[in-house]
Amino acid sequence: MKPRCAVLDDYQGVALASADWSPLADRVDVRVLREHLADRDAVVAAVEDCEIVVIMRERTPFDAELLARLPRLRLLVTSGPRNASIDLAAARARGVVVCGTASSPAPPTELTWALLLGLARHVRTEAQALREGGPWQSTVGSDLAGRTLGLVGLGKIGARVAAVGRAFGMDVVAWSENLTEERAAEHGARLAEDRLDLFASSDFVSLHLVLSDRTRGLVGEDELRAMRPSAYLVNTSRAGLVDRGALLRALREGWIAGAGLDVYDTEPLPAGDPLRTLPNVLALPHLGYVTEANYARYFGEAVEDIEAFLAGTPVRELP
């Protein structure tokens, strides 16, 4: 019997069309699940007969308890080179090989600017008014030229965001725990005196850090209260970087002008969540990595990962 493979959380129904799966056609039974499975019981029922599972980023966590309930699982493939929602130690202990794929920094960089520009020029409000016959020109946009862009994190994505900011004529300031003046200068940014200085001095703050025990909740009440009432926060990185309760208070009480969000503590975002309806929030359904080229890379390399595993020579194993 051929091994079975399930591809989870293919929301757009594009997994099979985004890559050439023909090398596996006679060797693996592949099925695709489009609907998100909200709990472990549902995941187990859907994939307990599978030796191979392909997951999209952190859409479905694979913790120790779930892995223990999937004794047939031998290969877990995740899109991207890391996945904090997989218990790698538990996978190794159960003999499950975990492999990843490459991921481009370009799509999240571009989406960061879609959110930032949308906030600055009130795109949602004006577009909705135009479609619904509302007022003609009801808002006044915020300039980017001459304003300060604060970047929390200046890695692959942060550095690209900085380059665009400079192209708009913005003053770019950056901070992270290990960032040096030399590294910041390499990307045309000034090093902030400290974290609170960055939040206090910036007109737009954008987050570009990996979520870890050290960075979880990094942006809390102190940071948000330090921001100007005219300033905006953009998060296309990870929701856990921001204290959700503090952010909701900041938005409701006007500590900041608004927020552009693409990541959430619970995804898909529940229907009644206030982040869906607050008027000063521009929210997207985690689209940062969702582009044609990135999907071709994800699913194309997922096929390669499966081929290599079947040949006994796994590639791109997560450490």
Short mmCIF file of C-alpha atoms in Angstrom, two decimals:
data_model
loop_
_atom_site.label_atom_id
_atom_site.label_comp_id
_atom_site.label_asym_id
_atom_site.label_seq_id
_atom_site.Cartn_x
_atom_site.Cartn_y
_atom_site.Cartn_z
CA MET A 1 0.00 0.00 0.00
CA LYS A 2 1.30 3.47 -0.91
CA PRO A 3 1.97 5.86 1.98
CA ARG A 4 -0.71 8.46 2.50
CA CYS A 5 -0.06 12.19 2.60
CA ALA A 6 -2.41 14.92 3.83
CA VAL A 7 -1.92 18.59 2.97
CA LEU A 8 -3.58 20.68 5.68
CA ASP A 9 -5.09 24.17 5.66
CA ASP A 10 -5.06 24.77 1.91
CA TYR A 11 -7.49 27.66 2.39
CA GLN A 12 -7.37 28.83 -1.22
CA GLY A 13 -7.38 25.36 -2.78
CA VAL A 14 -4.10 26.00 -4.62
CA ALA A 15 -1.64 23.50 -3.14
CA LEU A 16 -1.78 21.01 -6.00
CA ALA A 17 -1.74 23.72 -8.69
CA SER A 18 1.18 25.60 -7.15
CA ALA A 19 3.72 22.84 -7.81
CA ASP A 20 4.36 19.75 -9.89
CA TRP A 21 3.24 16.81 -7.76
CA SER A 22 3.60 14.27 -10.59
CA PRO A 23 6.86 12.78 -9.22
CA LEU A 24 4.75 11.43 -6.34
CA ALA A 25 1.75 10.31 -8.39
CA ASP A 26 2.60 6.59 -8.40
CA ARG A 27 4.26 6.55 -5.01
CA VAL A 28 2.08 8.51 -2.58
CA ASP A 29 -1.66 8.97 -2.09
CA VAL A 30 -2.08 12.74 -1.63
CA ARG A 31 -5.20 14.41 -0.34
CA VAL A 32 -5.81 18.06 0.41
CA LEU A 33 -7.89 19.53 3.24
CA ARG A 34 -9.08 23.10 2.71
CA GLU A 35 -10.95 23.69 5.95
CA HIS A 36 -9.05 24.52 9.13
CA LEU A 37 -9.27 21.81 11.79
CA ALA A 38 -9.87 23.61 15.05
CA ASP A 39 -8.84 20.99 17.60
CA ARG A 40 -6.64 17.93 18.06
CA ASP A 41 -9.54 15.48 17.78
CA ALA A 42 -10.42 16.83 14.34
CA VAL A 43 -6.79 16.68 13.20
CA VAL A 44 -6.40 13.11 14.43
CA ALA A 45 -9.60 12.01 12.69
CA ALA A 46 -8.42 13.59 9.44
CA VAL A 47 -4.81 12.36 9.30
CA GLU A 48 -4.40 9.38 11.64
CA ASP A 49 -3.96 7.06 8.64
CA CYS A 50 -1.18 9.20 7.13
CA GLU A 51 2.54 8.63 7.15
CA ILE A 52 3.19 12.11 5.73
CA VAL A 53 1.60 15.45 6.59
CA VAL A 54 2.30 18.80 4.94
CA ILE A 55 1.41 21.86 6.98
CA MET A 56 1.31 25.57 6.13
CA ARG A 57 3.31 27.65 8.58
CA GLU A 58 1.74 27.66 12.07
CA ARG A 59 -1.85 27.22 10.90
CA THR A 60 -2.13 23.84 12.67
CA PRO A 61 0.21 23.30 15.66
CA PHE A 62 1.81 19.89 16.09
CA ASP A 63 2.55 19.63 19.81
CA ALA A 64 3.64 16.58 21.79
CA GLU A 65 0.09 15.49 22.57
CA LEU A 66 -0.98 15.55 18.92
CA LEU A 67 2.17 13.76 17.76
CA ALA A 68 1.56 11.02 20.34
CA ARG A 69 -1.86 10.39 18.81
CA LEU A 70 -0.46 9.93 15.30
CA PRO A 71 1.61 6.72 15.52
CA ARG A 72 1.71 6.25 11.73
CA LEU A 73 3.28 9.66 11.08
CA ARG A 74 6.83 9.48 9.75
CA LEU A 75 7.37 12.78 7.91
CA LEU A 76 6.09 16.24 8.77
CA VAL A 77 6.76 18.95 6.19
CA THR A 78 6.26 22.60 7.06
CA SER A 79 6.44 25.57 4.75
CA GLY A 80 9.25 27.90 5.73
CA PRO A 81 12.61 27.15 7.38
CA ARG A 82 11.23 27.19 10.95
CA ASN A 83 7.95 26.53 12.71
CA ALA A 84 7.54 27.41 16.38
CA SER A 85 4.26 25.45 16.59
CA ILE A 86 5.99 22.09 16.10
CA ASP A 87 7.42 20.30 19.15
CA LEU A 88 10.65 19.20 17.47
CA ALA A 89 11.91 17.30 20.51
CA ALA A 90 8.69 15.27 20.69
CA ALA A 91 8.86 14.60 16.96
CA ARG A 92 12.43 13.32 17.23
CA ALA A 93 11.51 11.15 20.18
CA ARG A 94 8.78 9.51 18.12
CA GLY A 95 10.99 9.06 15.07
CA VAL A 96 9.18 11.70 13.01
CA VAL A 97 11.38 13.54 10.51
CA VAL A 98 10.53 17.25 10.24
CA CYS A 99 11.54 19.12 7.09
CA GLY A 100 11.01 22.70 5.92
CA THR A 101 11.24 24.81 2.80
CA ALA A 102 12.70 28.13 1.80
CA SER A 103 10.64 31.30 2.23
CA SER A 104 11.15 34.68 0.57
CA PRO A 105 11.35 37.88 2.65
CA ALA A 106 9.83 39.86 -0.24
CA PRO A 107 6.10 39.08 0.28
CA PRO A 108 5.93 40.10 3.97
CA THR A 109 7.96 43.22 3.18
CA GLU A 110 5.47 44.21 0.50
CA LEU A 111 2.47 43.53 2.73
CA THR A 112 4.00 45.59 5.53
CA TRP A 113 3.97 48.56 3.19
CA ALA A 114 0.43 47.78 2.00
CA LEU A 115 -0.73 48.09 5.61
CA LEU A 116 1.41 51.11 6.41
CA LEU A 117 0.27 53.02 3.33
CA GLY A 118 -3.32 51.95 3.89
CA LEU A 119 -3.21 53.42 7.39
CA ALA A 120 -1.41 56.60 6.40
CA ARG A 121 -3.86 57.45 3.62
CA HIS A 122 -7.03 56.00 5.19
CA VAL A 123 -7.50 53.74 2.18
CA ARG A 124 -10.21 51.53 3.68
CA THR A 125 -12.34 54.46 4.83
CA GLU A 126 -12.08 56.36 1.55
CA ALA A 127 -12.57 53.28 -0.65
CA GLN A 128 -15.66 52.24 1.31
CA ALA A 129 -17.12 55.74 1.11
CA LEU A 130 -16.55 55.82 -2.64
CA ARG A 131 -18.24 52.45 -3.16
CA GLU A 132 -21.20 53.29 -0.94
CA GLY A 133 -21.85 56.84 -2.12
CA GLY A 134 -20.45 58.40 1.02
CA PRO A 135 -18.56 61.69 1.41
CA TRP A 136 -15.97 62.68 -1.17
CA GLN A 137 -12.62 63.15 0.62
CA SER A 138 -13.48 62.80 4.29
CA THR A 139 -9.95 62.25 5.68
CA VAL A 140 -6.55 63.92 5.58
CA GLY A 141 -3.65 61.56 5.03
CA SER A 142 -0.40 61.35 6.97
CA ASP A 143 2.77 62.16 5.05
CA LEU A 144 5.59 59.65 4.94
CA ALA A 145 8.35 61.94 3.67
CA GLY A 146 10.11 63.56 6.58
CA ARG A 147 8.42 61.28 9.14
CA THR A 148 10.13 58.69 11.33
CA LEU A 149 9.82 54.98 10.69
CA GLY A 150 10.72 52.86 13.72
CA LEU A 151 11.72 49.26 13.06
CA VAL A 152 11.79 46.73 15.88
CA GLY A 153 14.12 44.23 14.26
CA LEU A 154 16.43 44.79 11.31
CA GLY A 155 16.88 41.32 9.89
CA LYS A 156 16.06 40.13 6.37
CA ILE A 157 12.58 41.63 6.34
CA GLY A 158 13.28 44.64 8.53
CA ALA A 159 16.20 45.67 6.35
CA ARG A 160 14.01 45.54 3.24
CA VAL A 161 11.33 47.61 4.97
CA ALA A 162 14.03 50.13 5.88
CA ALA A 163 15.10 50.44 2.24
CA VAL A 164 11.55 51.27 1.17
CA GLY A 165 11.22 53.76 4.01
CA ARG A 166 14.34 55.55 2.82
CA ALA A 167 12.93 55.62 -0.72
CA PHE A 168 9.88 57.44 0.68
CA GLY A 169 12.17 59.98 2.31
CA MET A 170 11.61 58.74 5.84
CA ASP A 171 14.03 58.91 8.74
CA VAL A 172 14.58 55.28 9.74
CA VAL A 173 15.39 54.34 13.33
CA ALA A 174 15.81 50.76 14.48
CA TRP A 175 16.17 48.72 17.66
CA SER A 176 16.60 45.13 18.71
CA GLU A 177 18.38 43.62 21.67
CA ASN A 178 21.61 42.86 19.80
CA LEU A 179 21.49 45.53 17.10
CA THR A 180 24.65 47.65 16.81
CA GLU A 181 25.16 51.15 15.41
CA GLU A 182 27.27 49.66 12.61
CA ARG A 183 24.63 47.14 11.60
CA ALA A 184 21.91 49.80 11.65
CA ALA A 185 24.04 52.17 9.57
CA GLU A 186 24.59 49.44 6.96
CA HIS A 187 20.86 49.63 6.25
CA GLY A 188 20.55 53.39 6.42
CA ALA A 189 19.03 53.43 9.91
CA ARG A 190 19.91 55.09 13.19
CA LEU A 191 20.13 52.95 16.30
CA ALA A 192 17.55 54.03 18.88
CA GLU A 193 18.83 54.77 22.38
CA ASP A 194 16.54 52.03 23.71
CA ARG A 195 13.21 50.38 22.98
CA LEU A 196 11.06 53.07 24.58
CA ASP A 197 12.97 55.77 22.72
CA LEU A 198 12.07 54.11 19.42
CA PHE A 199 8.37 53.95 20.28
CA ALA A 200 8.32 57.53 21.55
CA SER A 201 10.12 59.03 18.57
CA SER A 202 8.45 57.18 15.68
CA ASP A 203 5.42 58.11 13.59
CA PHE A 204 5.12 54.52 12.36
CA VAL A 205 6.43 51.46 14.23
CA SER A 206 6.77 48.15 12.41
CA LEU A 207 7.66 44.84 14.09
CA HIS A 208 10.09 42.38 12.52
CA LEU A 209 11.28 39.94 15.17
CA VAL A 210 11.16 36.17 15.58
CA LEU A 211 8.80 35.14 18.38
CA SER A 212 10.67 33.54 21.28
CA ASP A 213 10.55 33.45 25.05
CA ARG A 214 12.67 36.58 25.01
CA THR A 215 10.46 38.55 22.61
CA ARG A 216 6.99 37.37 23.66
CA GLY A 217 5.00 40.35 24.94
CA LEU A 218 7.83 42.72 24.05
CA VAL A 219 5.35 45.43 23.10
CA GLY A 220 3.24 46.14 26.15
CA GLU A 221 1.54 49.03 27.88
CA ASP A 222 4.76 50.98 28.42
CA GLU A 223 5.70 50.87 24.76
CA LEU A 224 2.21 51.70 23.50
CA ARG A 225 1.77 54.57 25.96
CA ALA A 226 5.13 55.94 24.83
CA MET A 227 3.85 56.26 21.26
CA ARG A 228 2.38 59.50 19.98
CA PRO A 229 -1.43 59.70 19.64
CA SER A 230 -0.83 60.29 15.91
CA ALA A 231 1.42 57.23 15.50
CA TYR A 232 0.60 53.83 14.00
CA LEU A 233 1.73 50.29 14.87
CA VAL A 234 2.16 47.67 12.13
CA ASN A 235 2.62 43.96 12.89
CA THR A 236 3.18 41.47 10.09
CA SER A 237 5.53 39.34 12.19
CA ARG A 238 3.93 37.44 15.08
CA ALA A 239 0.97 38.36 17.27
CA GLY A 240 2.72 37.17 20.42
CA LEU A 241 5.18 40.05 20.21
CA VAL A 242 2.38 42.36 21.39
CA ASP A 243 0.37 42.24 24.60
CA ARG A 244 -3.12 41.86 23.17
CA GLY A 245 -4.91 43.45 26.14
CA ALA A 246 -2.65 46.51 26.06
CA LEU A 247 -3.12 46.85 22.30
CA LEU A 248 -6.91 46.76 22.60
CA ARG A 249 -6.81 49.44 25.29
CA ALA A 250 -4.45 51.56 23.20
CA LEU A 251 -6.79 51.38 20.22
CA ARG A 252 -9.99 51.98 22.18
CA GLU A 253 -8.62 54.79 24.33
CA GLY A 254 -6.66 56.58 21.60
CA TRP A 255 -3.13 56.09 22.90
CA ILE A 256 -2.22 55.54 19.24
CA ALA A 257 -3.90 56.49 15.97
CA GLY A 258 -4.33 52.92 14.78
CA ALA A 259 -2.79 49.59 13.91
CA GLY A 260 -2.20 47.51 10.79
CA LEU A 261 -2.35 43.82 11.65
CA ASP A 262 -1.78 40.61 9.72
CA VAL A 263 -1.14 38.20 12.61
CA TYR A 264 -3.31 37.11 15.56
CA ASP A 265 -3.11 34.99 18.69
CA THR A 266 -5.87 32.77 17.31
CA GLU A 267 -6.13 32.10 13.58
CA PRO A 268 -8.49 32.20 11.83
CA LEU A 269 -9.53 35.23 13.88
CA PRO A 270 -12.86 34.46 15.63
CA ALA A 271 -15.90 36.13 14.07
CA GLY A 272 -16.68 38.28 17.10
CA ASP A 273 -13.13 39.45 17.78
CA PRO A 274 -12.94 43.25 18.30
CA LEU A 275 -9.93 43.48 16.00
CA ARG A 276 -12.35 42.76 13.15
CA THR A 277 -14.46 45.84 13.86
CA LEU A 278 -12.40 48.53 15.62
CA PRO A 279 -12.48 51.54 13.29
CA ASN A 280 -8.79 52.35 13.70
CA VAL A 281 -7.58 48.85 12.78
CA LEU A 282 -6.64 47.80 9.26
CA ALA A 283 -6.66 44.00 9.54
CA LEU A 284 -5.80 41.31 6.99
CA PRO A 285 -6.12 37.50 7.34
CA HIS A 286 -2.39 36.65 7.62
CA LEU A 287 -1.53 37.27 3.99
CA GLY A 288 2.12 38.23 4.54
CA TYR A 289 3.55 35.11 2.91
CA VAL A 290 0.60 34.33 0.62
CA THR A 291 1.81 35.01 -2.93
CA GLU A 292 2.07 32.94 -6.09
CA ALA A 293 5.86 32.75 -6.03
CA ASN A 294 6.06 31.87 -2.35
CA TYR A 295 3.42 29.15 -2.69
CA ALA A 296 5.31 27.72 -5.67
CA ARG A 297 8.40 27.64 -3.47
CA TYR A 298 6.59 26.11 -0.49
CA PHE A 299 4.78 23.33 -2.30
CA GLY A 300 7.53 22.69 -4.84
CA GLU A 301 10.04 22.12 -2.06
CA ALA A 302 7.50 20.10 -0.09
CA VAL A 303 7.41 17.67 -3.01
CA GLU A 304 11.22 17.58 -2.98
CA ASP A 305 11.19 16.94 0.77
CA ILE A 306 8.85 13.99 0.33
CA GLU A 307 10.90 12.57 -2.57
CA ALA A 308 14.11 12.83 -0.56
CA PHE A 309 12.50 11.18 2.48
CA LEU A 310 11.24 8.29 0.39
CA ALA A 311 14.76 7.88 -1.00
CA GLY A 312 16.13 7.68 2.55
CA THR A 313 18.03 10.97 2.33
CA PRO A 314 15.89 13.69 3.97
CA VAL A 315 16.69 17.30 3.09
CA ARG A 316 16.06 20.61 4.86
CA GLU A 317 15.55 18.91 8.22
CA LEU A 318 14.66 21.31 11.01
CA PRO A 319 17.23 21.27 13.81
#
